[in-house]
Structures are given as structure tokens and as C-alpha cells.
Amino acid sequence: MNGGIRFDSVTVAYDGNVVLDSLDLTVEPGEVMALLGPSGSGKTTALRAVAGFVRPASGRVFLGDRDVTDLPPYRRGIGMVVQQYALFPHMRVEENVAFGLKAQRGRAKVPKAEIRTRVAEALEMTGMAAYARRHPRELSGGQQQRVAIARALAIRPGVLLLDEPLSALDARLRSGMLAELARLHRELPDVTILYVTHDQVEALTLADRIAVMDRARLQACGTPRELYRAPANEFTASFVGNANLLPVTVGSGGVAFGDGELKVETAGAAPGAKATLCVRPHLVGLGDGPNRLAGRVGEIQWRGATHRLYVDVDGGHRVMADVRELKDPPTHGDSVTLHFAPEDATLLPAGVTDA
């Protein structure tokens, strides 16, 4: 079964407390959709509604054209990987991977020969074929996560749910697993993947589209490039990448900030309206140029190839600038001038966070 995922006004509440509010979202067949947001935003609840572990108070969940809202988890044909792996410690790797095939209910039993074939395929695909006879305690965290993914893939699901699958790994292992997940998606282009994470790097790296969640509601949805370059609101701008968000007032040929004016595109914004100007740190330069911002260095961080400057500019706002590594960087309290090009700024509605 395949055909994507559709949330039709799905609301989930616990003891009257709404934890997912009227979610309308479609994940296309074969697409990787990341649900990105902070803790308590509703992203894991949305995934659990697809899996069948929570019951919506209202709305419907579809897999393809099939309404699965009332079906138990084992009848949905879904593979799922959680952050704690959930491997059986007394079973060898191959037995863990075979478990889902042997435990399937509501459909014909999978023949033993086919189980062996599928287990071998899943272990080969995840690079764990050489570890088939080991127990989970004999594996690293990254290897255990590969086994959990192999177990989910062995049932050949049309939909794969990944709930913070890399959060328990260190930075080096996480980077390697991101590459492996990207490779798996290339090898399994027909599998629809819903990926829950609070890590923007994971979402930007893996997802075809990102659904940004906050306070139980969908805030924005789009491709990583769309959300990064043209965020819909302040929350999306600050959560998808780093952002400088400056309160401004729309003028006739730009915006007023502090005691000066900045030249930016204001099409569609009414003169006199309050707005927020979004500029990404890597687009802010050090020195003279268009849209000058004068201030004093509040903090400076060396990041290898770059320096990040935190500059307190007019109006009491702190602006981040990521610049190429400086041979003679300024120090705390030094006066500096920053600049950015008009085309590198995006005008957002002031204080609006609901999509």
C-alpha cells in the first residue's frame, strides 16, 4: 500500500487539552516530509495519529485513499522507528529484523523462506548484514538504529514513520546516519516518509518539504529553500535557520528602523504598517555597504572558517553576522558597521505566528 498521507482537520486532545489543532496536511506519495518544531508543538502527536497510537477527537487520517482513522496499528501497513530503538535484547539482529514479519496480523502469513530473504535484503540495505548473528548489546548506538530501520523496512511498508530517530546519537554518528537515510530514500523512492525532528539540520538535509509546527498548530509548509529564503512568519524564520528579526515601520521606499531608513522590497505592505525585517546572518557583511547598521560588538565567536559577530545596533537590537574568518577580529565593545543588500531581506508581518 502506498499513496501518501493526508491529515483532514485532525485534532487530538488529552483531558480537554488540545495537543494537535485542526491539522490539514498532505504528504505526497514517495515524499519525505519533516515535521519540525520544538517540544510540545504537536509533531509527535501527528505521527502517532498516523501510526494509530492516538485517536483523533475530530478529523480523519488517510493513507492513500484509505481512511485508516478507525483501524488498529497492525492493519495500517506502516513501518516505524523511534528514538530509543526498541530492540529486543534477548534476540539476535536477524531475529529482531524478522519480528515484524512474524508478528503481522490481519494478512496472510509470510513464508519462512521469504522472511529470510526479506531480512537479508533489509540488513544489506542498511549495511548490517555482517552483524546478523549479534545481540543488540554487542552493537554501537548507530548500529542499533540501523537494525531498527532494517526491521521497519523488512515489512516493505508504503509509509515509514521516523520519530526523532537520531536524537540519541552523538554528532559524528548523527551525520553518518543522515547520509545513510538520504541514501535509503534514493533506493526506496516509492516509500512515503514522515520524519519528526526538532533539529533543523536534519530537516533541511533530508526533507523534500518541511511542515513547521508550534503550539499544536501548523505554522508553515514548503520546501527547505522556500522556508529558508521566504519564511511565512517570525516563528518559521527563527526556527528554520538563524535569523535577524528587526522591528520596522513600512515607508514609501523602504522601512524605518531606529533613527534611519533601510532600502528593502515592500510590495504589498501598507505605508505606516508595523512589520518585521528578516535577514539571515550569512548575508550580513562587515564594513561599509548598502543598508548600514552601526553598533558595538557584544560578542564574537570563532567557528573555524567563519567568525560570528553579535553586534548591538541602534535601537537596542542585537544583529548576528557570519563573516569569513578574520585575521584581526574586533573585540568586545569595538564600534563596527554592518551592511546587507536590499534583495537579501524579507519583510514579514509583525508578530504573526499562526499560519
Coordinates of C-alpha atoms in Angstrom, one line a residue:
M1 CA 0.0 0.0 0.0
N2 CA 1.2 3.4 -0.9
G3 CA -0.3 6.7 -1.8
G4 CA 0.9 9.2 0.7
I5 CA -0.6 10.5 3.9
R6 CA -3.4 13.0 4.4
F7 CA -4.5 14.8 7.6
D8 CA -8.0 16.1 7.3
S9 CA -8.6 18.7 10.1
V10 CA -7.1 16.3 12.6
T11 CA -7.5 17.4 16.3
V12 CA -6.1 15.4 19.2
A13 CA -6.8 16.3 22.8
Y14 CA -5.9 14.8 26.2
D15 CA -8.3 15.6 29.1
G16 CA -9.6 18.6 27.2
N17 CA -6.1 19.9 26.4
V18 CA -5.6 20.3 22.6
V19 CA -2.2 19.0 21.6
L20 CA -2.9 18.9 17.8
D21 CA -5.2 21.6 16.5
S22 CA -7.1 21.1 13.2
L23 CA -4.1 19.8 11.2
D24 CA -4.6 19.8 7.4
L25 CA -1.6 18.4 5.7
T26 CA -0.9 16.2 2.7
V27 CA 2.3 14.1 2.2
E28 CA 2.6 13.1 -1.4
P29 CA 3.5 9.5 -2.4
G30 CA 7.2 8.9 -2.2
E31 CA 7.8 12.3 -0.5
V32 CA 10.0 12.9 2.6
M33 CA 8.0 15.3 4.9
A34 CA 9.7 16.5 8.0
L35 CA 7.6 17.7 10.9
L36 CA 9.8 20.3 12.6
G37 CA 9.1 22.1 15.8
P38 CA 10.0 22.4 19.5
S39 CA 8.9 20.1 22.2
G40 CA 5.1 20.2 22.7
S41 CA 4.5 21.6 19.2
G42 CA 2.3 18.6 18.2
K43 CA 4.6 17.0 15.7
T44 CA 5.0 13.6 17.5
T45 CA 1.2 13.6 18.2
A46 CA 0.6 13.9 14.4
L47 CA 3.0 11.0 13.7
R48 CA 1.2 8.9 16.4
A49 CA -2.1 9.6 14.8
V50 CA -0.8 8.2 11.5
A51 CA 0.5 5.1 13.3
G52 CA -2.8 4.6 15.2
F53 CA -1.4 5.1 18.7
V54 CA -3.7 8.1 19.4
R55 CA -7.3 8.6 18.4
P56 CA -8.3 12.0 16.9
A57 CA -11.0 13.8 18.8
S58 CA -12.1 15.0 15.3
G59 CA -10.9 14.8 11.7
R60 CA -9.7 11.9 9.7
V61 CA -6.4 10.3 8.7
F62 CA -5.9 8.8 5.3
L63 CA -3.2 6.5 3.8
G64 CA -3.6 6.9 0.1
D65 CA -7.4 6.9 -0.5
R66 CA -8.0 4.6 2.5
D67 CA -9.4 6.1 5.7
V68 CA -7.4 4.5 8.5
T69 CA -8.7 6.6 11.4
D70 CA -10.6 3.6 12.9
L71 CA -8.0 0.9 12.1
P72 CA -5.7 -0.6 14.7
P73 CA -1.9 0.0 14.1
Y74 CA -1.3 -3.6 12.9
R75 CA -3.7 -3.1 10.0
R76 CA -2.2 0.0 8.6
G77 CA 0.9 -1.5 6.9
I78 CA 3.3 1.1 8.4
G79 CA 6.9 0.9 9.4
M80 CA 8.0 2.9 12.4
V81 CA 11.4 3.8 14.0
V82 CA 11.6 5.6 17.4
Q83 CA 14.5 7.3 19.1
Q84 CA 15.1 4.5 21.7
Y85 CA 15.4 1.8 19.0
A86 CA 13.1 -0.7 21.0
L87 CA 15.2 -3.7 20.1
F88 CA 14.7 -7.0 21.9
P89 CA 17.9 -7.6 23.9
H90 CA 17.5 -11.4 24.0
M91 CA 17.1 -11.6 20.2
R92 CA 19.9 -11.6 17.7
V93 CA 19.9 -8.9 15.0
E94 CA 18.3 -11.1 12.4
E95 CA 15.6 -12.1 14.8
N96 CA 14.8 -8.5 15.6
V97 CA 14.5 -7.7 12.0
A98 CA 12.3 -10.7 11.4
F99 CA 10.0 -9.9 14.3
G100 CA 7.7 -7.5 12.4
L101 CA 7.2 -10.0 9.6
K102 CA 6.4 -12.8 12.0
A103 CA 4.1 -10.7 14.1
Q104 CA 1.9 -9.3 11.3
R105 CA -1.8 -9.9 11.8
G106 CA -4.8 -9.4 9.6
R107 CA -3.0 -10.7 6.5
A108 CA -1.5 -14.0 5.1
K109 CA 1.4 -15.4 6.9
V110 CA 4.8 -14.6 5.3
P111 CA 6.5 -17.9 4.4
K112 CA 9.7 -18.7 6.3
A113 CA 11.8 -18.6 3.1
E114 CA 10.5 -15.2 2.2
I115 CA 11.2 -13.9 5.8
R116 CA 14.8 -15.0 5.4
T117 CA 15.0 -13.2 2.1
R118 CA 13.5 -10.0 3.3
V119 CA 15.6 -10.0 6.5
A120 CA 18.8 -10.4 4.4
E121 CA 17.7 -7.6 2.0
A122 CA 16.9 -5.2 4.8
L123 CA 20.2 -5.9 6.6
E124 CA 22.1 -5.5 3.3
M125 CA 20.3 -2.2 2.6
T126 CA 21.2 -0.8 6.0
G127 CA 24.8 -2.1 6.0
M128 CA 24.2 -4.5 8.8
A129 CA 24.5 -7.9 7.0
A130 CA 27.7 -8.8 8.8
Y131 CA 26.1 -8.3 12.2
A132 CA 23.1 -10.6 11.7
R133 CA 24.1 -13.0 14.5
R134 CA 25.0 -10.4 17.1
H135 CA 22.8 -9.3 20.0
P136 CA 21.9 -5.6 20.4
R137 CA 24.3 -5.2 23.4
E138 CA 27.2 -6.0 21.0
L139 CA 26.3 -3.1 18.8
S140 CA 27.0 0.7 18.9
G141 CA 24.1 3.1 19.1
G142 CA 24.4 3.9 15.4
Q143 CA 24.3 0.2 14.6
Q144 CA 21.3 -0.4 16.8
Q145 CA 19.5 2.4 14.9
R146 CA 20.3 0.7 11.6
V147 CA 18.8 -2.5 12.9
A148 CA 15.7 -0.7 13.9
I149 CA 15.4 0.8 10.4
A150 CA 16.0 -2.6 8.9
R151 CA 13.2 -4.1 10.9
A152 CA 10.8 -1.3 9.7
L153 CA 11.9 -1.8 6.1
A154 CA 11.6 -5.6 6.2
I155 CA 7.8 -5.4 6.1
R156 CA 8.0 -3.4 2.9
P157 CA 5.9 -0.5 4.2
G158 CA 4.3 2.0 1.9
V159 CA 4.7 4.6 4.7
L160 CA 7.8 4.9 7.0
L161 CA 7.4 6.9 10.2
L162 CA 10.6 8.2 11.9
D163 CA 10.2 9.7 15.4
E164 CA 13.4 11.6 16.4
P165 CA 15.5 8.6 15.1
L166 CA 18.9 10.3 15.6
S167 CA 18.4 12.2 18.8
A168 CA 20.2 9.6 20.9
L169 CA 23.3 9.6 18.7
D170 CA 26.4 11.8 19.0
A171 CA 27.2 14.4 16.4
R172 CA 29.5 12.2 14.3
L173 CA 27.1 9.3 14.2
R174 CA 24.2 11.6 13.5
S175 CA 26.0 13.0 10.5
G176 CA 26.7 9.5 9.2
M177 CA 23.1 8.3 9.7
L178 CA 21.8 11.4 7.9
A179 CA 23.8 10.3 4.8
E180 CA 22.5 6.7 5.2
L181 CA 18.9 7.8 5.4
A182 CA 19.3 10.0 2.3
R183 CA 20.8 7.0 0.5
L184 CA 18.0 4.7 1.6
H185 CA 15.4 7.2 0.3
R186 CA 17.1 7.2 -3.1
E187 CA 17.0 3.4 -3.1
L188 CA 13.3 3.3 -2.0
P189 CA 11.8 6.2 -3.9
D190 CA 8.2 4.8 -3.6
V191 CA 8.2 4.9 0.2
T192 CA 6.5 7.9 1.8
I193 CA 8.4 9.1 4.8
L194 CA 7.1 11.2 7.7
Y195 CA 10.1 12.4 9.8
V196 CA 9.7 14.0 13.2
T197 CA 12.6 16.2 14.4
H198 CA 13.4 19.3 16.4
D199 CA 16.7 19.5 14.6
Q200 CA 16.6 22.0 11.7
V201 CA 19.8 20.5 10.1
E202 CA 18.1 17.0 9.8
A203 CA 15.0 18.6 8.3
L204 CA 16.9 20.8 5.8
T205 CA 19.2 17.8 4.8
L206 CA 16.6 15.1 4.3
A207 CA 13.2 16.6 3.6
D208 CA 11.5 17.3 0.3
R209 CA 9.2 19.6 2.3
I210 CA 9.1 20.7 5.9
A211 CA 6.0 21.3 8.0
V212 CA 6.8 23.7 10.8
M213 CA 4.8 23.1 14.0
D214 CA 4.3 25.3 17.1
R215 CA 1.7 25.3 19.9
A216 CA -0.2 22.4 18.4
R217 CA -0.7 24.1 15.0
L218 CA 0.9 24.1 11.6
Q219 CA 2.7 27.3 11.1
A220 CA 4.1 26.9 7.6
C221 CA 4.8 24.2 5.0
G222 CA 7.2 24.3 2.0
T223 CA 10.4 23.2 0.5
P224 CA 13.5 23.8 2.7
R225 CA 14.6 26.5 0.2
E226 CA 11.2 28.3 0.3
L227 CA 11.1 28.3 4.1
Y228 CA 14.6 29.5 4.5
R229 CA 14.6 32.2 1.8
A230 CA 11.0 33.4 2.2
P231 CA 9.6 32.3 5.6
A232 CA 5.9 32.9 6.2
N233 CA 6.2 34.4 9.7
E234 CA 8.6 35.2 12.5
F235 CA 8.4 31.7 14.1
T236 CA 9.3 30.0 10.9
A237 CA 12.1 32.4 10.2
S238 CA 13.7 31.8 13.6
F239 CA 13.2 28.1 13.7
V240 CA 14.3 27.2 10.2
G241 CA 17.9 28.5 10.3
N242 CA 19.2 31.5 12.3
A243 CA 17.6 34.9 11.6
N244 CA 17.9 38.5 12.4
L245 CA 14.4 39.8 13.1
L246 CA 14.2 43.6 13.3
P247 CA 11.0 45.6 14.1
V248 CA 10.4 48.1 11.3
T249 CA 7.8 50.5 10.0
V250 CA 6.9 50.4 6.3
G251 CA 7.7 53.6 4.4
S252 CA 7.3 54.7 0.8
G253 CA 10.6 53.4 -0.4
G254 CA 11.8 51.1 2.3
V255 CA 11.4 50.7 6.0
A256 CA 12.2 52.8 9.1
F257 CA 14.5 51.2 11.7
G258 CA 15.7 53.1 14.7
D259 CA 16.6 56.6 13.5
G260 CA 17.4 55.5 10.0
E261 CA 15.8 54.0 6.9
L262 CA 16.6 50.7 5.2
K263 CA 16.0 50.1 1.5
V264 CA 14.1 46.8 1.0
E265 CA 11.3 45.5 -1.1
T266 CA 7.9 46.5 0.4
A267 CA 5.5 45.4 -2.3
G268 CA 2.1 44.7 -0.8
A269 CA 2.8 46.3 2.6
A270 CA 0.9 49.4 3.5
P271 CA 2.9 52.5 4.4
G272 CA 2.9 53.1 8.1
A273 CA 2.3 49.4 8.9
K274 CA 4.4 47.7 11.5
A275 CA 6.5 44.7 10.2
T276 CA 9.5 42.5 10.9
L277 CA 12.5 42.5 8.7
C278 CA 14.3 39.1 8.3
V279 CA 17.9 38.9 7.3
R280 CA 20.0 35.7 7.5
P281 CA 23.4 36.1 9.4
H282 CA 25.5 34.9 6.4
L283 CA 24.0 37.7 4.3
V284 CA 25.2 40.4 6.7
G285 CA 28.6 41.8 5.9
L286 CA 31.2 43.7 7.9
G287 CA 32.2 47.1 6.7
D288 CA 30.5 49.8 4.6
G289 CA 27.8 49.0 2.1
P290 CA 24.1 49.3 1.4
N291 CA 21.7 49.3 4.4
R292 CA 24.3 50.3 7.0
L293 CA 23.8 49.3 10.7
A294 CA 26.3 50.9 13.1
G295 CA 26.8 49.3 16.5
R296 CA 29.2 47.8 19.1
V297 CA 30.4 44.2 19.3
G298 CA 28.7 42.5 22.2
E299 CA 30.2 39.1 21.5
I300 CA 32.4 37.3 18.9
Q301 CA 32.7 33.6 18.3
W302 CA 35.3 31.8 16.2
R303 CA 33.8 29.0 14.3
G304 CA 36.7 27.7 12.2
A305 CA 36.1 29.0 8.7
T306 CA 34.0 31.9 10.0
H307 CA 33.5 34.4 12.8
R308 CA 30.1 35.1 14.2
L309 CA 29.7 38.7 15.4
Y310 CA 26.9 39.7 17.7
V311 CA 26.5 43.5 17.3
D312 CA 24.3 45.7 19.4
V313 CA 22.9 48.3 16.9
D314 CA 20.8 51.4 17.2
G315 CA 17.6 50.8 18.9
G316 CA 19.0 48.2 21.3
H317 CA 18.7 45.2 19.0
R318 CA 21.4 42.6 18.6
V319 CA 22.3 41.6 15.0
M320 CA 24.2 38.4 14.0
A321 CA 26.8 38.5 11.2
D322 CA 28.6 35.4 9.9
V323 CA 31.8 36.6 8.1
R324 CA 34.8 34.8 6.7
E325 CA 37.4 34.1 9.4
L326 CA 39.1 37.4 10.3
K327 CA 42.8 37.7 10.8
D328 CA 42.3 40.7 13.1
P329 CA 38.8 40.3 14.5
P330 CA 37.2 43.1 16.5
T331 CA 36.8 42.7 20.3
H332 CA 34.1 43.3 22.8
G333 CA 32.9 46.9 22.7
D334 CA 34.5 47.8 19.4
S335 CA 32.5 50.1 17.1
V336 CA 31.7 48.3 13.8
T337 CA 29.5 48.8 10.8
L338 CA 27.4 46.0 9.2
H339 CA 25.5 46.0 5.9
F340 CA 23.2 43.9 3.8
A341 CA 21.8 44.1 0.3
P342 CA 18.2 45.1 -0.2
E343 CA 17.4 41.9 -2.0
D344 CA 18.7 39.8 0.9
A345 CA 16.0 40.9 3.3
T346 CA 12.4 39.6 3.6
L347 CA 9.5 41.6 5.1
L348 CA 7.3 39.6 7.4
P349 CA 4.0 40.5 9.2
A350 CA 4.8 41.8 12.7
G351 CA 4.2 39.3 15.5
V352 CA 2.2 36.9 13.4
T353 CA 2.9 33.2 14.1
D354 CA -0.2 31.3 13.1
A355 CA -0.3 30.1 9.5

